[in-house]
Short mmCIF file of C-alpha atoms in Angstrom, two decimals:
data_model
loop_
_atom_site.label_atom_id
_atom_site.label_comp_id
_atom_site.label_asym_id
_atom_site.label_seq_id
_atom_site.Cartn_x
_atom_site.Cartn_y
_atom_site.Cartn_z
CA TYR A 24 146.42 79.27 85.08
CA TRP A 25 147.36 77.80 87.59
CA VAL A 26 151.46 78.62 87.04
CA ALA A 27 150.92 81.74 86.06
CA TYR A 28 149.26 82.62 89.16
CA PHE A 29 151.82 79.86 91.76
CA GLY A 30 154.99 81.03 89.07
CA GLY A 31 154.22 84.88 90.32
CA ALA A 32 153.82 83.37 94.25
CA ALA A 33 156.83 81.76 93.94
CA ILE A 34 158.55 84.64 92.83
CA SER A 35 157.45 86.64 95.60
CA TRP A 36 158.59 83.60 98.18
CA PHE A 37 161.73 83.54 97.24
CA VAL A 38 162.67 87.41 97.56
CA GLY A 39 160.75 87.57 100.48
CA THR A 40 162.93 84.71 102.08
CA LEU A 41 165.89 86.52 100.25
CA ILE A 42 165.48 89.61 102.45
CA ALA A 43 165.03 87.64 105.21
CA ARG A 44 167.68 85.90 105.39
CA ARG A 45 170.10 88.75 104.50
CA ARG A 46 168.54 90.37 107.71
CA ALA A 47 170.65 90.13 111.24
CA GLY A 48 168.68 87.98 114.15
CA ILE A 49 166.14 85.87 111.47
CA GLU A 50 166.46 82.58 111.33
CA ARG A 51 165.99 79.50 108.72
CA ARG A 52 162.19 79.16 110.30
CA GLY A 53 162.03 82.84 110.20
CA ALA A 54 162.96 83.80 106.59
CA ILE A 55 160.62 80.83 105.04
CA LEU A 56 157.33 82.09 107.31
CA HIS A 57 158.78 86.18 105.43
CA GLY A 58 158.65 84.99 102.26
CA PHE A 59 155.28 82.35 102.63
CA ALA A 60 153.38 86.00 104.27
CA ALA A 61 154.75 87.84 100.83
CA SER A 62 152.96 84.88 98.88
CA GLN A 63 150.08 83.61 101.34
CA SER A 64 146.87 85.98 99.71
CA ASN A 65 143.95 87.39 101.64
CA THR A 66 141.47 84.88 99.97
CA ILE A 67 138.28 84.97 101.75
CA PHE A 68 138.05 87.90 103.96
CA ILE A 69 138.96 90.74 101.18
CA GLY A 70 139.73 88.24 98.05
CA VAL A 71 136.47 87.03 97.39
CA PRO A 72 133.91 89.80 97.88
CA MET A 73 136.20 92.25 96.06
CA ILE A 74 136.40 90.20 92.93
CA LEU A 75 133.07 88.49 92.93
CA GLN A 76 132.41 92.74 92.60
CA ALA A 77 134.93 93.21 90.43
CA TYR A 78 133.85 90.06 88.09
CA GLY A 79 130.83 88.83 89.23
CA ASP A 80 129.46 85.66 87.69
CA GLU A 81 132.04 85.51 84.68
CA GLY A 82 135.00 85.09 87.54
CA ALA A 83 133.24 83.32 89.85
CA PHE A 84 134.62 79.98 88.04
CA PRO A 85 138.47 80.45 87.78
CA LEU A 86 138.71 82.13 90.86
CA PHE A 87 137.35 79.22 92.40
CA MET A 88 139.52 77.55 90.80
CA LEU A 89 141.95 79.33 92.85
CA LEU A 90 140.72 78.61 96.43
CA ALA A 91 140.47 74.55 95.46
CA VAL A 92 144.48 74.76 95.42
CA HIS A 93 145.40 78.10 97.09
CA LEU A 94 145.15 76.37 100.96
CA PRO A 95 146.85 73.12 100.58
CA LEU A 96 149.24 73.88 97.71
CA MET A 97 150.54 76.79 99.89
CA MET A 98 150.62 75.95 103.35
CA GLY A 99 151.92 72.43 102.21
CA CYS A 100 154.81 74.26 100.49
CA ALA A 101 155.01 76.60 104.00
CA THR A 102 155.13 72.86 106.23
CA PHE A 103 157.54 71.22 104.16
CA LEU A 104 160.03 73.62 103.67
CA ILE A 105 159.84 74.67 107.39
CA GLU A 106 160.79 71.09 108.59
CA SER A 107 162.65 69.85 106.46
CA ASP A 108 165.20 70.68 108.21
CA GLY A 109 164.39 69.03 111.25
CA GLN A 110 164.11 64.91 112.67
CA LYS A 111 161.00 64.50 111.56
CA SER A 112 160.64 61.58 108.82
CA VAL A 113 158.19 62.17 105.77
CA PHE A 114 155.76 60.43 107.38
CA GLN A 115 155.94 62.74 109.83
CA ARG A 116 155.93 65.39 107.99
CA VAL A 117 152.56 64.27 105.90
CA LYS A 118 150.42 64.27 109.61
CA GLY A 119 151.56 66.95 110.59
CA LEU A 120 150.56 69.09 106.77
CA GLY A 121 147.07 66.92 107.37
CA LEU A 122 147.00 68.43 110.90
CA VAL A 123 147.26 71.82 109.34
CA LEU A 124 144.87 71.66 106.83
CA PHE A 125 141.79 69.42 108.55
CA ARG A 126 141.78 72.16 110.44
CA ASN A 127 141.42 74.82 108.59
CA PRO A 128 137.58 75.42 107.99
CA ILE A 129 138.60 76.94 104.41
CA PHE A 130 140.02 73.65 103.40
CA LEU A 131 136.96 71.49 105.13
CA SER A 132 134.50 73.46 103.34
CA LEU A 133 135.26 73.18 100.16
CA MET A 134 136.61 69.36 100.60
CA ILE A 135 132.49 69.20 101.83
CA GLY A 136 131.22 71.40 98.85
CA LEU A 137 133.74 68.53 96.34
CA GLY A 138 131.97 66.11 97.59
CA LEU A 139 128.72 66.89 98.00
CA LYS A 140 129.03 67.24 93.96
CA SER A 141 130.57 64.50 93.48
CA PHE A 142 127.56 62.16 94.30
CA GLY A 143 125.50 65.01 92.60
CA LEU A 144 123.86 65.61 96.36
CA ALA A 145 121.91 69.81 96.22
CA PRO A 146 120.81 71.34 99.13
CA ALA A 147 117.26 71.97 98.59
CA GLY A 148 114.05 73.34 100.42
CA MET A 149 114.58 74.83 103.75
CA VAL A 150 118.14 73.88 103.47
CA LYS A 151 118.91 75.83 100.62
CA SER A 152 117.04 78.77 101.43
CA LEU A 153 119.05 79.02 104.47
CA LEU A 154 122.94 78.50 102.72
CA ASP A 155 121.54 80.70 100.89
CA ALA A 156 120.51 83.68 103.09
CA LEU A 157 123.81 82.95 104.90
CA ALA A 158 125.78 83.45 101.97
CA GLY A 159 124.31 86.49 100.93
CA THR A 160 126.22 88.27 104.59
CA ALA A 161 129.26 86.25 104.77
CA SER A 162 130.99 88.76 102.29
CA THR A 163 130.13 91.57 104.63
CA CYS A 164 130.28 89.80 107.83
CA ALA A 165 133.79 88.78 106.83
CA LEU A 166 135.12 92.06 105.69
CA ILE A 167 134.14 93.13 109.55
CA ALA A 168 135.35 90.50 111.88
CA LEU A 169 138.50 91.20 109.70
CA GLY A 170 138.35 94.73 110.65
CA ALA A 171 137.69 93.98 114.36
CA GLY A 172 140.26 91.46 114.38
CA LEU A 173 143.00 93.74 113.63
CA VAL A 174 142.63 95.59 116.72
CA ARG A 175 144.38 92.91 118.92
CA TYR A 176 148.06 93.23 116.35
CA ARG A 177 150.30 96.24 116.66
CA VAL A 178 150.94 98.01 113.09
CA LEU A 179 154.39 99.54 114.61
CA HIS A 180 156.61 95.73 115.08
CA ASP A 181 159.04 95.70 113.23
CA LEU A 182 157.76 98.02 110.96
CA PRO A 183 160.90 97.83 108.31
CA GLY A 184 161.19 93.97 108.06
CA ALA A 185 156.63 94.55 107.55
CA MET A 186 156.85 97.22 105.27
CA VAL A 187 159.02 94.94 102.99
CA VAL A 188 157.06 92.04 103.33
CA THR A 189 153.42 94.37 102.64
CA SER A 190 155.70 95.96 99.73
CA LEU A 191 156.29 91.95 97.89
CA LYS A 192 152.70 90.70 98.31
CA LEU A 193 151.44 94.15 97.17
CA VAL A 194 153.62 95.33 94.46
CA LEU A 195 155.94 92.00 92.94
CA HIS A 196 152.91 89.44 93.60
CA PRO A 197 150.83 91.06 91.57
CA LEU A 198 153.08 92.57 89.29
CA ALA A 199 154.98 89.04 88.33
CA VAL A 200 151.50 87.24 87.36
CA TRP A 201 150.69 89.78 85.37
CA VAL A 202 153.45 89.84 83.12
CA LEU A 203 152.69 86.04 83.18
CA ALA A 204 148.73 86.19 83.00
CA PHE A 205 148.86 88.74 80.71
CA HIS A 206 152.54 88.58 78.72
CA VAL A 207 153.45 85.12 78.71
CA PHE A 208 150.60 82.18 78.69
CA THR A 209 146.96 83.14 76.47
CA MET A 210 143.73 82.20 78.53
CA PRO A 211 140.18 84.41 78.80
CA PRO A 212 140.48 87.69 80.04
CA ALA A 213 138.41 87.20 82.98
CA TYR A 214 140.94 84.33 83.96
CA ALA A 215 144.25 87.13 83.75
CA GLY A 216 142.19 89.52 85.88
CA VAL A 217 141.48 87.11 89.12
CA ALA A 218 144.73 86.25 88.82
CA THR A 219 145.82 89.04 89.37
CA LEU A 220 143.69 91.08 91.88
CA PHE A 221 143.84 87.75 93.65
CA ALA A 222 147.07 88.35 94.21
CA ALA A 223 146.61 91.95 95.11
CA MET A 224 144.84 91.08 97.55
CA PRO A 225 146.91 91.64 101.56
CA VAL A 226 149.04 89.06 103.36
CA GLY A 227 146.49 86.54 104.74
CA ILE A 228 146.00 85.20 108.14
CA ASN A 229 147.18 81.71 107.34
CA SER A 230 150.53 83.02 107.54
CA TYR A 231 149.92 84.43 111.05
CA LEU A 232 148.61 81.23 111.90
CA LEU A 233 151.36 79.31 110.24
CA ALA A 234 154.03 81.86 112.18
CA VAL A 235 152.00 81.40 115.65
CA ARG A 236 152.39 77.33 115.06
CA TYR A 237 155.84 77.28 114.40
CA LYS A 238 156.37 80.07 116.92
CA ALA A 239 158.61 82.36 114.72
CA GLU A 240 157.93 86.20 113.64
CA THR A 241 154.24 85.82 115.14
CA GLY A 242 154.64 89.83 115.54
CA LEU A 243 156.59 91.07 112.43
CA ILE A 244 154.06 88.67 110.34
CA ALA A 245 150.85 90.95 112.15
CA ALA A 246 152.19 93.68 111.89
#
């Protein structure tokens, strides 16, 4: 299941980086960010509500299996690739990756949830009622927040480059995952469907945050 999804992501990432390297004015760091954007799915704002709407409880477990490893694996690979030609030691790179992850609320939430689960702790009473109420509005609020945030970005910034990244993300990535999940590996239909739909999500905000962190290709990835 994981190999099917991340195998498709690797294909889209490689093609995105390769195309960017052939464009004038794009350095190695920017090309890596192009590939990262072409394979980084919008998991929380769009992915979770859409997949749960499509597959319900049957898709919840495979969805969160992907969420648990998606952020650290994708951000980890991008960080190491970008900094691999620098002068930083391995320890400094690992430290930098840790700072990126532990400043991300999605990663922190997953870690807190796993920690509570491992100790057999579960909210109850008023705390559970409050959390359930927040969870019931989370998907709707996330979609509204995403739409409101888009007004800050210029869609026409390097439109040809943005169209290439978007096409890879919305066509090549899910197509590669669909081939691997349905025709190469054997898994339950809901797992294969969740992986493919997860890959069909648009470019995730973490690619923009990484571009801002490394001060490269921010305009194109925002577009």
